[in-house]
Amino acid sequence: MAAGKAYFGSATDNPELADTVYVNGLSNTADFGQITPGNAMKWDTIEPSRGTFSYTNGDAIVSLAQKNGQKLRCHTLVWYSQLPNWVKSGGFDNATLISIMKNHITNEVTHYKGKCLHWDVANEALNEDGTYRSNVFYDTIGPAYLPIAFATAAAADPEARLYYNDYNIESAGSKSTGAQNIVKLIKQYGAKIDGVGFQSHFIVGSTPSESAQTSNMNAFVSLGVEVAITELDIRTTTPSTASAIAQQAKDYAATIGACKAVSKCVGVTIWDYTDKYSWIPSVFSGQGAALPWDENIQKKLDIYNAILNAW
Ligand code: XIL
């Protein structure tokens, strides 16, 4: 499922790689030209204690992508969540936390140098009103943590496309404006940012329209960055109904259609491909059925065809 210029991909996670039916589906490059590790490259996995780096899980995802000839989006370097306590609990002064952050980025990006088409350098740095989210990096370093992170990643792998990634920035509003301000801030510091990722964890019936998504993407593109849909899923109350599924097909089509309409939209990634391994039910109680393959790893033809037709 890929338009000429763009990839269509899926997130994946290490425990699922023991499921042969699942891996066969993920490895079908007629469906998926790209994968993203759902957890394997996060700080708590990579550097659980200071200066101890553990690449086993991340390397397994890289190997799978290479074996299948799939592109790789690497996710994520600087995020307040899935951050080990030794960083999160703070107590470091400005210079020390900058050096901890730089060391983490340099070590991880160097390890994966040449393997990552994209790096989500920073994830979810904003509050809903577009102001900076309080986290140990912002609270200790200030907004400069963002350009410092991007400059450090660029130095370690000059070829990787460097992304800011967030949710609820998929249509115009305060948070989208905040994300545009992050692009400007990074550029003002003279650091490199290549793209903005729209997570796109949507809800059936309240997914932004195709035109709302398209015009929002274009606002970012006009700042000189590319865009990608990075974590798409469209959840509903479970069990889903026929009318919810019909709406969900439209919501998927609107989102894919927006990426297709924007030449600088480089691809779409769904946040895993089967409801069997979706993160939604564990986080949003009573919701799920968010992906194009069901819990038995069978294609939902209405959704699948809507995606295909929208490309
Ligand atoms: C999720 C994973 O899918 C889960 O397995 C994990 O327990 C929590 O994180 N935004 C992001 C992703 O950027 O990294 C998150 O992934 C989903 C929300």
XYZ file of C-alpha atoms and ligand atoms in Angstrom:
329
model
C 0.000 0.000 0.000
C 2.205 2.822 -1.139
C 1.734 5.752 -3.433
C 4.553 6.521 -5.837
C 6.485 8.837 -3.606
C 5.332 7.850 -0.177
C 5.756 4.807 2.039
C 3.049 3.034 4.022
C 4.330 1.388 7.168
C 3.594 -0.006 10.601
C 4.992 0.178 14.101
C 6.075 -3.070 15.681
C 7.382 -4.288 19.021
C 9.770 -7.001 20.128
C 7.387 -9.394 21.952
C 5.272 -9.694 18.787
C 8.208 -10.915 16.766
C 7.643 -14.382 18.287
C 4.296 -14.555 16.429
C 5.028 -16.044 13.011
C 1.702 -15.152 11.423
C 2.175 -11.588 12.624
C 5.753 -11.317 11.347
C 4.767 -12.740 7.969
C 2.099 -10.086 7.639
C 4.440 -7.292 8.705
C 7.091 -8.538 6.289
C 4.755 -8.409 3.305
C 6.235 -5.492 1.435
C 3.166 -5.266 -0.786
C 1.520 -3.867 2.353
C 4.362 -2.350 4.378
C 7.380 -0.519 3.032
C 8.445 0.897 6.384
C 8.558 -0.011 10.071
C 8.949 1.909 13.349
C 9.989 0.334 16.655
C 7.113 0.980 19.073
C 9.300 0.809 22.180
C 12.728 -0.600 21.323
C 14.549 2.695 20.822
C 13.141 4.660 23.765
C 15.439 5.954 26.510
C 14.321 3.459 29.178
C 15.142 0.568 26.838
C 18.385 1.977 25.431
C 20.015 3.590 28.492
C 18.236 2.206 31.573
C 21.049 3.297 33.841
C 23.508 6.074 33.274
C 26.110 5.198 30.670
C 24.834 1.620 30.165
C 23.502 1.188 26.640
C 21.430 -1.793 25.566
C 20.721 -2.157 21.863
C 19.402 -5.719 21.652
C 15.725 -4.873 21.096
C 16.429 -2.018 18.713
C 18.872 -4.113 16.715
C 16.234 -6.838 16.274
C 13.875 -4.342 14.627
C 16.661 -2.963 12.437
C 17.554 -6.501 11.300
C 13.956 -7.245 10.400
C 13.655 -4.034 8.384
C 16.904 -4.751 6.577
C 15.929 -8.353 5.855
C 12.604 -7.179 4.415
C 14.057 -4.180 2.573
C 11.831 -1.803 4.575
C 12.558 1.787 5.495
C 13.034 2.567 9.174
C 11.710 5.449 11.246
C 13.658 5.553 14.489
C 11.672 6.583 17.578
C 12.484 8.449 19.883
C 15.428 10.246 21.543
C 14.100 12.923 23.909
C 10.701 12.364 25.536
C 9.333 12.849 29.036
C 7.742 9.382 29.036
C 9.449 5.987 29.109
C 12.336 7.937 30.551
C 14.237 6.118 33.300
C 14.018 7.476 36.827
C 17.691 8.338 36.930
C 16.953 11.051 34.330
C 13.346 11.858 35.217
C 13.932 12.474 38.888
C 16.156 15.396 37.971
C 18.472 17.056 40.428
C 21.015 17.721 37.678
C 22.184 21.228 36.937
C 21.849 22.701 33.473
C 25.304 21.732 32.211
C 25.083 18.192 33.566
C 21.663 17.473 32.042
C 22.805 18.901 28.695
C 25.763 16.556 28.752
C 23.565 13.586 29.735
C 21.148 14.375 26.895
C 23.933 14.889 24.360
C 25.657 11.680 25.435
C 22.424 9.708 25.069
C 21.683 11.133 21.617
C 25.234 10.791 20.328
C 25.579 7.218 21.524
C 22.223 6.040 20.150
C 22.299 7.930 16.848
C 25.875 6.791 16.222
C 24.897 3.176 16.938
C 22.139 3.377 14.308
C 24.003 5.660 11.907
C 23.049 5.007 8.294
C 20.086 2.804 9.291
C 17.436 5.402 10.148
C 15.650 7.225 7.356
C 14.049 9.391 10.062
C 14.777 10.080 13.696
C 12.028 11.370 15.991
C 14.493 13.545 17.889
C 11.929 15.078 20.220
C 8.495 13.725 21.083
C 5.505 15.446 22.735
C 7.193 18.622 23.975
C 3.952 20.609 24.083
C 0.884 21.112 26.254
C -2.540 21.226 24.604
C -2.477 25.051 24.631
C 0.784 25.080 22.677
C 3.025 26.073 25.581
C 6.014 23.927 26.467
C 5.234 20.872 28.517
C 6.941 20.789 31.881
C 9.479 17.969 31.889
C 12.952 17.496 33.264
C 14.565 18.792 30.065
C 12.458 21.944 29.781
C 12.488 22.615 33.507
C 16.280 22.345 33.726
C 17.533 23.565 30.344
C 14.647 25.678 29.002
C 13.450 25.594 25.379
C 17.064 25.416 24.179
C 16.972 21.677 24.951
C 15.179 21.252 21.634
C 17.733 22.881 19.291
C 20.556 21.309 21.311
C 18.980 17.859 20.793
C 18.538 18.398 17.058
C 22.073 19.744 16.579
C 23.483 16.768 18.484
C 21.532 14.258 16.381
C 22.581 15.995 13.157
C 26.237 15.793 14.143
C 25.964 12.045 14.855
C 24.134 11.101 11.627
C 24.093 13.894 9.037
C 22.015 11.783 6.614
C 19.074 11.012 8.911
C 15.977 13.180 8.478
C 15.329 14.786 11.871
C 11.748 15.062 13.106
C 9.691 16.727 15.802
C 6.744 14.381 16.593
C 3.528 15.090 18.518
C -0.235 14.434 18.751
C -3.172 16.836 18.467
C -1.197 18.918 15.986
C -3.011 17.413 12.972
C -5.319 20.384 12.400
C -5.009 24.122 12.998
C -5.066 25.294 16.607
C -2.884 26.349 19.508
C -0.926 23.127 19.695
C -0.235 23.048 15.959
C 0.928 26.659 16.209
C 3.175 25.613 19.104
C 4.714 22.897 16.932
C 5.280 25.417 14.133
C 7.028 27.608 16.704
C 9.303 24.683 17.594
C 10.314 24.389 13.925
C 11.100 28.112 13.900
C 12.985 27.947 17.204
C 15.222 25.118 16.019
C 15.983 26.949 12.787
C 16.629 30.213 14.656
C 19.280 28.450 16.691
C 20.906 27.351 13.441
C 20.134 23.679 14.056
C 18.692 21.266 11.480
C 15.092 20.057 11.509
C 13.815 18.216 8.440
C 10.309 17.164 9.317
C 7.305 17.149 11.595
C 5.478 13.934 12.484
C 1.755 13.932 13.104
C 1.035 11.026 15.428
C -2.637 10.959 14.384
C -4.145 8.892 17.189
C -7.664 9.666 16.034
C -11.195 8.798 17.163
C -13.878 7.529 14.795
C -16.163 10.429 13.906
C -13.891 13.157 15.249
C -10.953 12.673 12.919
C -10.008 16.017 11.323
C -11.320 16.330 7.758
C -9.053 15.790 4.783
C -9.026 19.521 4.025
C -8.253 20.417 7.660
C -5.347 17.977 7.677
C -4.109 19.119 4.271
C -4.084 22.820 5.117
C -2.408 22.114 8.450
C 0.327 20.073 6.733
C 0.836 22.887 4.273
C 1.360 25.361 7.138
C 4.332 23.237 8.242
C 5.613 22.709 4.708
C 5.683 26.472 4.189
C 8.201 26.655 7.070
C 10.570 24.503 5.019
C 10.012 21.036 6.521
C 8.538 17.787 5.221
C 5.729 16.028 7.080
C 4.711 12.442 7.870
C 1.826 10.684 9.553
C 3.696 8.670 12.133
C 1.375 6.758 14.506
C -2.015 6.523 12.840
C -4.831 4.609 14.493
C -8.536 5.466 14.650
C -10.204 4.085 17.744
C -13.830 3.430 18.530
C -15.919 2.095 21.382
C -15.707 -1.689 21.379
C -17.294 -3.811 20.141
C -17.467 -1.671 17.024
C -20.680 -1.352 15.034
C -21.330 -1.391 11.285
C -21.918 2.357 11.289
C -18.705 2.998 13.233
C -16.771 0.883 10.738
C -18.262 2.817 7.828
C -17.219 6.091 9.471
C -13.796 4.687 10.311
C -13.229 3.823 6.651
C -14.000 7.455 5.768
C -11.677 8.718 8.507
C -8.820 6.536 7.253
C -9.463 7.706 3.696
C -9.463 11.382 4.768
C -6.126 10.975 6.523
C -4.425 9.041 3.730
C -5.926 11.465 1.223
C -4.397 14.425 3.060
C -0.931 12.880 2.853
C -1.465 12.129 -0.812
C -2.513 15.731 -1.470
C 0.654 17.196 0.036
C 3.759 16.521 -2.024
C 5.998 16.971 1.030
C 4.076 14.321 2.989
C 6.573 11.483 2.760
C 4.555 8.620 4.217
C 2.037 7.140 6.599
C 2.756 4.770 9.503
C 0.010 2.982 11.424
C 0.696 2.280 15.106
C 0.929 -1.449 14.548
C -1.268 -3.080 11.949
C -3.437 -5.528 13.888
C -5.785 -5.020 16.834
C -4.046 -8.033 18.384
C -1.120 -5.788 19.314
C -2.650 -2.311 19.440
C -1.757 -0.148 22.456
C -5.262 1.404 22.490
C -7.295 -0.944 24.753
C -4.665 -0.806 27.497
C -4.632 3.000 27.572
C -8.162 4.013 26.512
C -10.503 1.778 28.435
C -13.420 0.390 26.407
C -11.918 1.508 23.111
C -10.054 -0.262 20.357
C -10.675 -1.844 16.951
C -8.465 0.962 15.685
C -6.372 -0.759 13.014
C -6.910 -2.224 9.521
C -6.309 -5.830 10.621
C -8.426 -7.482 13.334
C -7.414 -9.428 16.435
C -7.036 -12.575 14.340
C -4.672 -10.742 11.986
C -7.323 -10.815 9.264
C -7.681 -7.816 6.987
C -10.778 -5.678 7.603
C -11.646 -5.284 3.957
C -13.699 -2.087 4.369
C -10.800 -0.306 6.043
C -8.074 -1.861 3.910
C -9.832 -0.976 0.669
C -10.551 2.553 1.888
C -6.834 3.025 2.485
C -5.892 1.514 -0.875
C -8.402 3.648 -2.740
C -7.257 6.819 -0.989
C -3.605 6.422 -2.054
C 3.277 3.453 23.088
C 3.564 1.990 22.808
O 2.861 1.584 21.664
C 3.179 1.150 24.007
O 3.554 -0.203 23.818
C 3.842 1.691 25.258
O 3.393 0.982 26.388
C 3.538 3.165 25.444
O 3.932 3.873 24.279
N 2.841 8.256 21.415
C 4.105 7.818 21.091
C 4.414 6.377 21.179
O 4.934 8.608 20.622
O 5.759 6.152 21.527
C 3.496 5.650 22.128
O 3.765 4.244 22.037
C 2.058 5.967 21.818
C 1.800 7.445 21.970
